[in-house]
Tab-separated table of C-alpha atoms and ligand atoms in Angstrom:
chain	number	residue	atom	x	y	z
A	1	MET	CA	82.375	32.888	94.321
A	2	LYS	CA	83.493	34.836	97.162
A	3	LYS	CA	86.814	36.069	96.958
A	4	ILE	CA	88.845	35.576	100.693
A	5	MET	CA	92.016	37.011	101.847
A	6	VAL	CA	94.455	34.732	103.539
A	7	VAL	CA	96.771	36.979	105.588
A	8	GLY	CA	99.728	34.569	106.915
A	9	GLY	CA	98.740	32.702	103.616
A	10	ALA	CA	102.507	31.183	103.499
A	11	GLY	CA	102.980	29.578	106.723
A	12	TYR	CA	101.861	26.211	108.110
A	13	ILE	CA	98.217	26.608	108.364
A	14	GLY	CA	97.703	29.241	106.007
A	15	SER	CA	99.331	27.673	102.806
A	16	HIS	CA	96.403	24.578	103.527
A	17	CYS	CA	93.455	27.113	103.972
A	18	SER	CA	94.577	28.744	100.672
A	19	ARG	CA	95.193	25.501	98.954
A	20	ILE	CA	91.954	24.153	100.534
A	21	LEU	CA	89.565	27.111	99.410
A	22	ALA	CA	90.807	27.549	96.398
A	23	ASP	CA	89.659	23.581	95.977
A	24	ARG	CA	86.610	24.671	97.180
A	25	GLY	CA	85.946	27.438	94.220
A	26	TYR	CA	87.103	30.395	96.579
A	27	GLU	CA	89.142	33.190	94.615
A	28	VAL	CA	92.212	33.558	97.146
A	29	VAL	CA	94.251	36.834	97.795
A	30	VAL	CA	97.660	36.135	99.642
A	31	VAL	CA	99.065	38.610	102.115
A	32	ASP	CA	102.329	37.761	103.971
A	33	ASN	CA	105.206	39.017	105.058
A	34	LEU	CA	107.328	36.409	104.072
A	35	SER	CA	108.853	36.497	107.770
A	36	THR	CA	108.673	32.521	108.838
A	37	GLY	CA	105.884	31.465	105.993
A	38	HIS	CA	107.512	30.562	102.659
A	39	ARG	CA	107.099	31.647	98.998
A	40	LYS	CA	107.307	27.707	98.210
A	41	ALA	CA	104.394	26.939	100.294
A	42	LEU	CA	102.146	29.795	98.354
A	43	ASP	CA	99.613	28.467	96.431
A	44	PRO	CA	99.720	29.106	92.576
A	45	ARG	CA	96.219	29.643	92.530
A	46	ALA	CA	96.110	32.578	94.528
A	47	THR	CA	97.265	36.172	93.831
A	48	PHE	CA	100.031	36.723	96.451
A	49	TYR	CA	101.015	40.164	97.957
A	50	GLU	CA	104.203	40.216	99.959
A	51	GLY	CA	104.053	42.727	102.573
A	52	ASP	CA	103.275	43.228	106.722
A	53	ILE	CA	100.400	43.860	108.059
A	54	ARG	CA	101.037	46.356	110.578
A	55	ASP	CA	101.348	48.519	107.280
A	56	PHE	CA	97.620	50.389	106.854
A	57	ALA	CA	99.049	51.707	103.190
A	58	PHE	CA	99.734	48.586	102.176
A	59	LEU	CA	97.081	46.677	103.100
A	60	ASP	CA	94.513	49.665	101.860
A	61	ARG	CA	95.983	49.184	98.737
A	62	VAL	CA	95.207	45.661	98.650
A	63	PHE	CA	92.001	45.922	100.023
A	64	LYS	CA	90.753	48.685	97.234
A	65	LYS	CA	92.163	46.373	94.994
A	66	GLU	CA	90.933	42.798	95.234
A	67	LYS	CA	87.435	43.885	97.140
A	68	VAL	CA	87.340	40.626	99.296
A	69	ASP	CA	84.315	39.146	100.982
A	70	ALA	CA	85.943	37.921	104.130
A	71	VAL	CA	89.486	37.992	105.440
A	72	VAL	CA	90.900	34.617	107.512
A	73	HIS	CA	93.785	35.881	109.542
A	74	PHE	CA	96.784	33.411	110.391
A	75	ALA	CA	99.896	35.958	110.604
A	76	ALA	CA	101.338	35.551	114.352
A	77	LYS	CA	104.405	34.642	115.765
A	78	SER	CA	103.852	31.157	117.908
A	79	LEU	CA	106.334	30.100	119.409
A	80	VAL	CA	105.476	30.093	123.112
A	81	GLY	CA	108.976	30.186	124.319
A	82	VAL	CA	110.643	33.074	122.134
A	83	SER	CA	107.461	34.839	123.081
A	84	MET	CA	108.556	34.826	127.138
A	85	LYS	CA	111.767	36.310	126.079
A	86	GLU	CA	110.864	38.633	123.364
A	87	PRO	CA	107.095	40.355	124.558
A	88	ILE	CA	107.322	43.551	122.913
A	89	ASP	CA	107.881	42.288	119.429
A	90	TYR	CA	104.977	39.517	120.199
A	91	PHE	CA	102.506	42.558	121.174
A	92	ASP	CA	103.610	44.111	117.985
A	93	ASN	CA	103.755	42.078	115.448
A	94	ASN	CA	100.138	40.239	117.056
A	95	VAL	CA	98.013	43.046	118.535
A	96	ASN	CA	99.094	45.751	116.990
A	97	GLY	CA	99.522	44.152	113.497
A	98	THR	CA	95.640	42.950	114.051
A	99	LEU	CA	94.750	46.344	115.358
A	100	VAL	CA	96.064	47.404	111.900
A	101	LEU	CA	94.426	44.584	109.781
A	102	LEU	CA	90.761	46.331	111.568
A	103	LYS	CA	91.488	49.578	111.040
A	104	ALA	CA	92.507	48.365	107.068
A	105	MET	CA	89.258	46.633	107.240
A	106	VAL	CA	86.964	48.648	108.753
A	107	ALA	CA	88.028	51.542	106.283
A	108	ASN	CA	87.210	49.594	103.221
A	109	GLU	CA	83.950	48.140	104.666
A	110	VAL	CA	85.068	44.413	104.942
A	111	LYS	CA	82.803	43.247	108.234
A	112	LYS	CA	83.999	39.263	108.303
A	113	ILE	CA	86.633	37.897	109.829
A	114	VAL	CA	87.705	34.326	111.369
A	115	PHE	CA	90.787	34.317	112.993
A	116	SER	CA	93.439	31.703	114.198
A	117	SER	CA	93.076	31.735	118.137
A	118	SER	CA	95.183	29.187	120.364
A	119	ALA	CA	94.585	26.942	123.579
A	120	ALA	CA	97.228	28.721	124.855
A	121	VAL	CA	94.459	31.623	126.177
A	122	TYR	CA	93.074	29.104	128.561
A	123	GLY	CA	96.384	28.497	130.508
A	124	GLU	CA	96.026	25.360	132.886
A	125	GLN	CA	92.677	24.733	133.856
A	126	LYS	CA	91.023	22.774	135.958
A	127	VAL	CA	87.686	21.550	134.437
A	128	LEU	CA	88.261	18.596	131.422
A	129	PRO	CA	87.882	18.876	128.857
A	130	ILE	CA	87.911	22.777	127.996
A	131	THR	CA	84.659	24.556	127.216
A	132	GLU	CA	84.632	27.917	125.631
A	133	GLU	CA	82.968	28.746	129.236
A	134	ALA	CA	86.252	28.076	130.645
A	135	ILE	CA	87.790	31.815	131.905
A	136	PRO	CA	90.679	32.709	129.767
A	137	ASN	CA	93.920	32.375	131.868
A	138	PRO	CA	97.385	32.889	129.486
A	139	GLU	CA	100.184	31.825	130.925
A	140	CYS	CA	102.877	33.153	128.272
A	141	THR	CA	102.934	35.934	126.430
A	142	TYR	CA	102.009	34.506	122.866
A	143	GLY	CA	98.337	33.394	124.568
A	144	GLU	CA	97.989	36.706	126.192
A	145	THR	CA	98.537	38.269	122.629
A	146	LYS	CA	95.943	36.059	121.370
A	147	LEU	CA	93.636	37.122	123.899
A	148	GLN	CA	94.001	40.865	123.304
A	149	MET	CA	93.320	39.920	119.046
A	150	GLU	CA	89.882	38.314	120.157
A	151	LYS	CA	89.208	41.063	122.595
A	152	MET	CA	89.785	44.063	120.014
A	153	MET	CA	87.695	42.078	117.662
A	154	LYS	CA	84.923	41.988	120.272
A	155	TRP	CA	84.945	45.729	120.738
A	156	ALA	CA	85.023	45.869	116.636
A	157	ASP	CA	81.674	43.774	116.099
A	158	ILE	CA	79.755	46.225	118.732
A	159	ALA	CA	80.760	49.444	117.385
A	160	TYR	CA	81.683	48.785	113.596
A	161	GLY	CA	80.026	45.272	113.115
A	162	VAL	CA	82.923	43.134	112.018
A	163	ARG	CA	81.455	39.474	112.601
A	164	TYR	CA	84.508	37.574	113.520
A	165	VAL	CA	84.502	33.744	114.365
A	166	SER	CA	87.726	33.117	116.650
A	167	LEU	CA	88.603	29.450	116.421
A	168	ARG	CA	90.866	28.627	119.608
A	169	TYR	CA	93.296	25.631	117.764
A	170	PHE	CA	94.850	22.642	120.397
A	171	ASN	CA	98.021	20.914	118.513
A	172	VAL	CA	97.463	21.122	115.224
A	173	ALA	CA	99.344	18.585	113.244
A	174	GLY	CA	99.957	16.708	109.598
A	175	ALA	CA	99.802	17.693	105.944
A	176	LEU	CA	98.120	17.557	102.775
A	177	ASP	CA	97.332	13.823	101.437
A	178	ASN	CA	99.755	14.462	98.467
A	179	GLY	CA	102.866	15.758	100.678
A	180	GLU	CA	103.317	18.639	99.050
A	181	ILE	CA	102.952	21.223	101.457
A	182	GLY	CA	103.094	20.608	105.407
A	183	GLU	CA	105.166	21.750	108.827
A	184	ASP	CA	108.661	23.603	108.300
A	185	HIS	CA	108.918	25.625	111.120
A	186	ASN	CA	113.071	27.490	111.720
A	187	PRO	CA	113.871	26.463	114.565
A	188	GLU	CA	110.956	23.171	114.527
A	189	THR	CA	109.622	23.010	118.100
A	190	HIS	CA	106.560	20.461	117.645
A	191	LEU	CA	106.405	16.844	118.748
A	192	ILE	CA	105.599	15.232	115.651
A	193	PRO	CA	108.120	16.725	113.334
A	194	LEU	CA	110.542	16.782	115.908
A	195	ILE	CA	110.106	12.656	116.982
A	196	LEU	CA	109.985	12.308	112.707
A	197	GLN	CA	113.304	13.741	112.481
A	198	VAL	CA	114.317	10.595	114.534
A	199	PRO	CA	114.057	7.942	111.670
A	200	LEU	CA	114.834	10.680	108.849
A	201	LYS	CA	118.087	10.508	110.439
A	202	LYS	CA	118.381	14.067	111.294
A	203	ARG	CA	118.061	13.707	115.306
A	204	PRO	CA	119.445	10.410	116.998
A	205	GLN	CA	116.670	10.700	119.187
A	206	ILE	CA	113.487	12.632	120.376
A	207	SER	CA	113.748	14.284	124.170
A	208	ILE	CA	110.607	13.752	126.099
A	209	PHE	CA	110.163	16.799	128.231
A	210	GLY	CA	109.072	15.483	131.715
A	211	ASP	CA	107.954	11.848	132.670
A	212	ASP	CA	106.762	13.045	136.156
A	213	TYR	CA	103.680	14.723	135.502
A	214	PRO	CA	100.187	13.579	136.962
A	215	THR	CA	99.333	11.945	134.284
A	216	PRO	CA	98.833	7.669	133.321
A	217	ASP	CA	102.633	7.240	131.968
A	218	GLY	CA	103.793	10.588	133.618
A	219	THR	CA	104.192	12.623	130.293
A	220	CYS	CA	101.918	15.869	129.205
A	221	ILE	CA	98.997	14.768	127.594
A	222	ARG	CA	97.891	17.012	124.314
A	223	ASP	CA	95.196	17.152	121.831
A	224	TYR	CA	96.119	16.843	118.371
A	225	ILE	CA	94.124	17.559	115.468
A	226	HIS	CA	94.425	17.230	111.226
A	227	VAL	CA	95.264	20.430	109.740
A	228	VAL	CA	92.951	19.223	107.001
A	229	ASP	CA	90.185	18.994	109.736
A	230	LEU	CA	91.298	22.416	110.920
A	231	ILE	CA	90.554	24.196	107.884
A	232	ASP	CA	87.261	22.273	107.200
A	233	ALA	CA	86.173	24.333	110.299
A	234	HIS	CA	87.265	27.830	109.085
A	235	ILE	CA	85.502	27.558	105.836
A	236	LYS	CA	82.357	25.894	108.056
A	237	ALA	CA	82.620	29.559	110.280
A	238	LEU	CA	83.319	31.373	106.773
A	239	GLU	CA	79.882	30.163	105.293
A	240	TYR	CA	78.744	30.599	108.962
A	241	LEU	CA	79.167	34.139	109.083
A	242	PHE	CA	77.821	34.258	105.379
A	243	ALA	CA	75.054	33.181	105.906
A	244	GLY	CA	74.360	36.102	108.297
A	245	ASN	CA	74.957	34.904	111.427
A	246	LYS	CA	76.249	36.172	115.139
A	247	SER	CA	80.525	36.595	115.522
A	248	ASP	CA	81.582	33.217	118.087
A	249	ILE	CA	84.186	31.705	119.190
A	250	PHE	CA	84.974	27.907	118.979
A	251	ASN	CA	87.448	25.442	120.508
A	252	LEU	CA	88.763	23.118	117.428
A	253	GLY	CA	90.362	19.659	119.061
A	254	SER	CA	89.513	16.151	118.727
A	255	GLU	CA	88.233	15.484	122.615
A	256	ASN	CA	90.776	12.837	122.615
A	257	GLY	CA	93.905	13.181	124.761
A	258	PHE	CA	97.500	11.564	123.701
A	259	SER	CA	100.418	11.351	126.042
A	260	VAL	CA	104.174	12.163	124.507
A	261	LYS	CA	105.313	8.674	125.247
A	262	GLU	CA	101.892	7.601	123.308
A	263	MET	CA	102.669	9.621	120.329
A	264	ILE	CA	106.588	8.490	120.283
A	265	GLN	CA	104.578	4.821	120.186
A	266	SER	CA	102.316	5.933	117.551
A	267	ALA	CA	105.089	7.310	114.886
A	268	GLU	CA	107.552	3.908	115.406
A	269	LYS	CA	103.650	1.744	114.312
A	270	VAL	CA	104.095	4.366	111.165
A	271	VAL	CA	107.417	4.323	110.359
A	272	GLY	CA	107.521	0.633	111.068
A	273	GLN	CA	110.720	0.599	113.254
A	274	ALA	CA	112.053	1.755	116.719
A	275	ILE	CA	113.174	5.474	117.704
A	276	PRO	CA	115.332	6.171	120.395
A	277	GLN	CA	114.024	8.480	123.274
A	278	GLU	CA	115.847	9.746	126.547
A	279	VAL	CA	113.647	11.715	129.435
A	280	VAL	CA	114.730	14.944	129.804
A	281	SER	CA	113.754	17.669	132.301
A	282	ARG	CA	110.235	19.551	132.009
A	283	ARG	CA	110.156	22.373	129.271
A	284	PRO	CA	108.977	25.628	131.274
A	285	GLY	CA	105.385	26.501	130.699
A	286	ASP	CA	103.776	23.037	129.352
A	287	PRO	CA	100.555	22.383	131.320
A	288	ALA	CA	100.132	18.355	132.019
A	289	ILE	CA	96.831	17.536	130.273
A	290	LEU	CA	95.181	20.114	127.387
A	291	ILE	CA	91.926	18.603	125.872
A	292	ALA	CA	89.181	20.262	123.783
A	293	SER	CA	85.532	20.242	124.045
A	294	SER	CA	84.664	20.928	120.538
A	295	LYS	CA	80.307	20.015	121.293
A	296	LYS	CA	80.313	23.838	120.241
A	297	ALA	CA	81.345	23.623	117.256
A	298	GLN	CA	80.255	20.259	116.360
A	299	GLU	CA	76.552	21.575	117.415
A	300	ILE	CA	76.803	25.533	115.625
A	301	LEU	CA	79.184	25.091	112.867
A	302	HIS	CA	78.745	21.375	112.231
A	303	TRP	CA	82.243	20.219	111.703
A	304	LYS	CA	83.424	17.034	112.817
A	305	PRO	CA	87.281	16.439	112.816
A	306	ARG	CA	87.460	13.102	110.591
A	307	TYR	CA	91.370	12.217	110.370
A	308	THR	CA	93.104	9.915	112.826
A	309	LEU	CA	96.237	10.209	114.787
A	310	ASP	CA	98.052	7.330	112.616
A	311	GLN	CA	97.296	9.740	109.628
A	312	MET	CA	97.887	12.833	111.534
A	313	ILE	CA	101.348	11.077	111.269
A	314	GLU	CA	101.261	9.333	108.255
A	315	THR	CA	100.902	12.675	105.815
A	316	ALA	CA	103.673	14.323	108.537
A	317	TYR	CA	106.099	11.579	107.539
A	318	LYS	CA	104.954	11.675	104.081
A	319	PHE	CA	106.012	15.820	103.534
A	320	HIS	CA	108.663	15.094	105.736
A	321	LYS	CA	110.458	12.247	103.643
A	322	SER	CA	110.378	14.264	101.045
A	323	HIS	CA	111.041	17.645	101.979
A	324	LEU	CA	113.957	16.517	104.308
A	325	ASN	CA	115.541	20.257	104.587
A	326	GLY	CA	111.857	21.987	104.537
A	327	TYR	CA	110.907	24.209	101.717
A	328	GLU	CA	114.878	24.678	100.675
A	329	ASP	CA	114.668	20.874	98.926
A	330	LYS	CA	112.548	21.946	96.457
B	1	UFG	N1	107.543	17.867	123.410
B	1	UFG	C1	108.738	16.855	123.953
B	1	UFG	N2	110.060	17.189	123.256
B	1	UFG	C2	109.772	17.822	122.537
B	1	UFG	C3	108.844	18.483	121.937
B	1	UFG	C4	107.682	18.435	122.526
B	1	UFG	O1	108.312	15.797	125.404
B	1	UFG	O2	111.255	17.431	122.097
B	1	UFG	C5	105.851	17.665	124.617
B	1	UFG	C6	106.094	19.312	125.178
B	1	UFG	O3	106.428	19.190	126.701
B	1	UFG	C7	104.666	19.025	125.045
B	1	UFG	C8	104.433	18.210	123.725
B	1	UFG	O4	105.177	17.500	123.881
B	1	UFG	O5	103.931	18.116	126.303
B	1	UFG	C9	103.442	18.726	122.703
B	1	UFG	O6	104.636	20.005	122.669
B	1	UFG	P1	104.436	21.067	121.339
B	1	UFG	O7	105.432	21.998	121.221
B	1	UFG	O8	104.356	19.917	119.797
B	1	UFG	O9	102.848	21.625	121.470
B	1	UFG	P2	102.499	22.203	122.774
B	1	UFG	O10	101.484	21.527	122.891
B	1	UFG	O11	103.196	23.189	123.478
B	1	UFG	O12	101.914	23.987	121.561
B	1	UFG	C10	100.886	24.051	121.311
B	1	UFG	C11	100.491	25.133	119.935
B	1	UFG	C12	101.486	26.317	120.215
B	1	UFG	C13	99.992	26.604	121.556
B	1	UFG	C14	100.210	25.360	122.706
B	1	UFG	C15	99.204	25.953	123.625
B	1	UFG	O13	101.647	24.670	118.998
B	1	UFG	O14	101.492	26.868	119.523
B	1	UFG	O15	100.048	24.407	122.484
B	1	UFG	O16	99.084	25.919	125.126
B	1	UFG	F1	100.339	27.879	122.369
């Protein structure tokens, strides 16, 4: 069976990837500097190396020892708001980190990478749903770093034959069905975990960031995708590269949009109680509507998301209920 290096495997999405890869029989090597990841999120079946991807000597040692067949790369700083205040830190961690990772891959002849990109590369687009043909126009430093990382891979492919699949995620949500691992960010900025903090008595109400957007109920619309469906796409992308296919870029979303108010209503249904809410001012940088076209991933990777919105909220709730203080609980 193939051996996969999961870079950022202690984070929310990376820890789900490690678990699901191991479940499917892959050997898993995790690299993470634990700056935002959690030791307790690591899969016990994976071989773990603690270190920073900006450290070439560290990566070179791991590649020489483990002889992996491919890399799945999740390691990045990902808070849109912080990225606007600390752009140099974001470029250093995300762009410089990926540069050193690519250098170490080329030096060790590892020539396949599946990469965690973002809808943030698109910025506000006029044509919806957004296809991969749209011209990227990032409106935040975070999105700009993801675009730069994609571009480095494009040229590394041409020069060194490093084949890549870049997956542009829309809004990732939910957790493993068994509630063992899930989303634990500090600070938490994402809508679903914040809504669920209300029934868990960690906050009195959920703030709605603006209800004067040009949408039917005035609140922002996003395309939510379950983390297990998302990882299924990563494994399909790995198989696509192992089959010798060319580098490519795919959107990952559900093609359905839900407003902030609709999200709160769905959560009320799932938890069986009313969730107090208040409308506050807009959050800077939020586009009104983001909906993906995932046709390309469906056609070329044969991927299809299966989880419903209720299941995203249910599985997230299961994790948060059993980890009231995140991974600090266990
Ligand atoms: N929102 C609220 N109240 C909150 C939190 C969020 O109303 O307390 C709203 C936001 O304004 C937004 C929606 O809920 O309209 C979703 O917000 P999230 O922060 O959960 O997600 P974003 O759409 O802002 O961000 C996601 C990813 C980012 C990525 C971005 C691309 O989490 O990594 O999409 O635009 F960069």
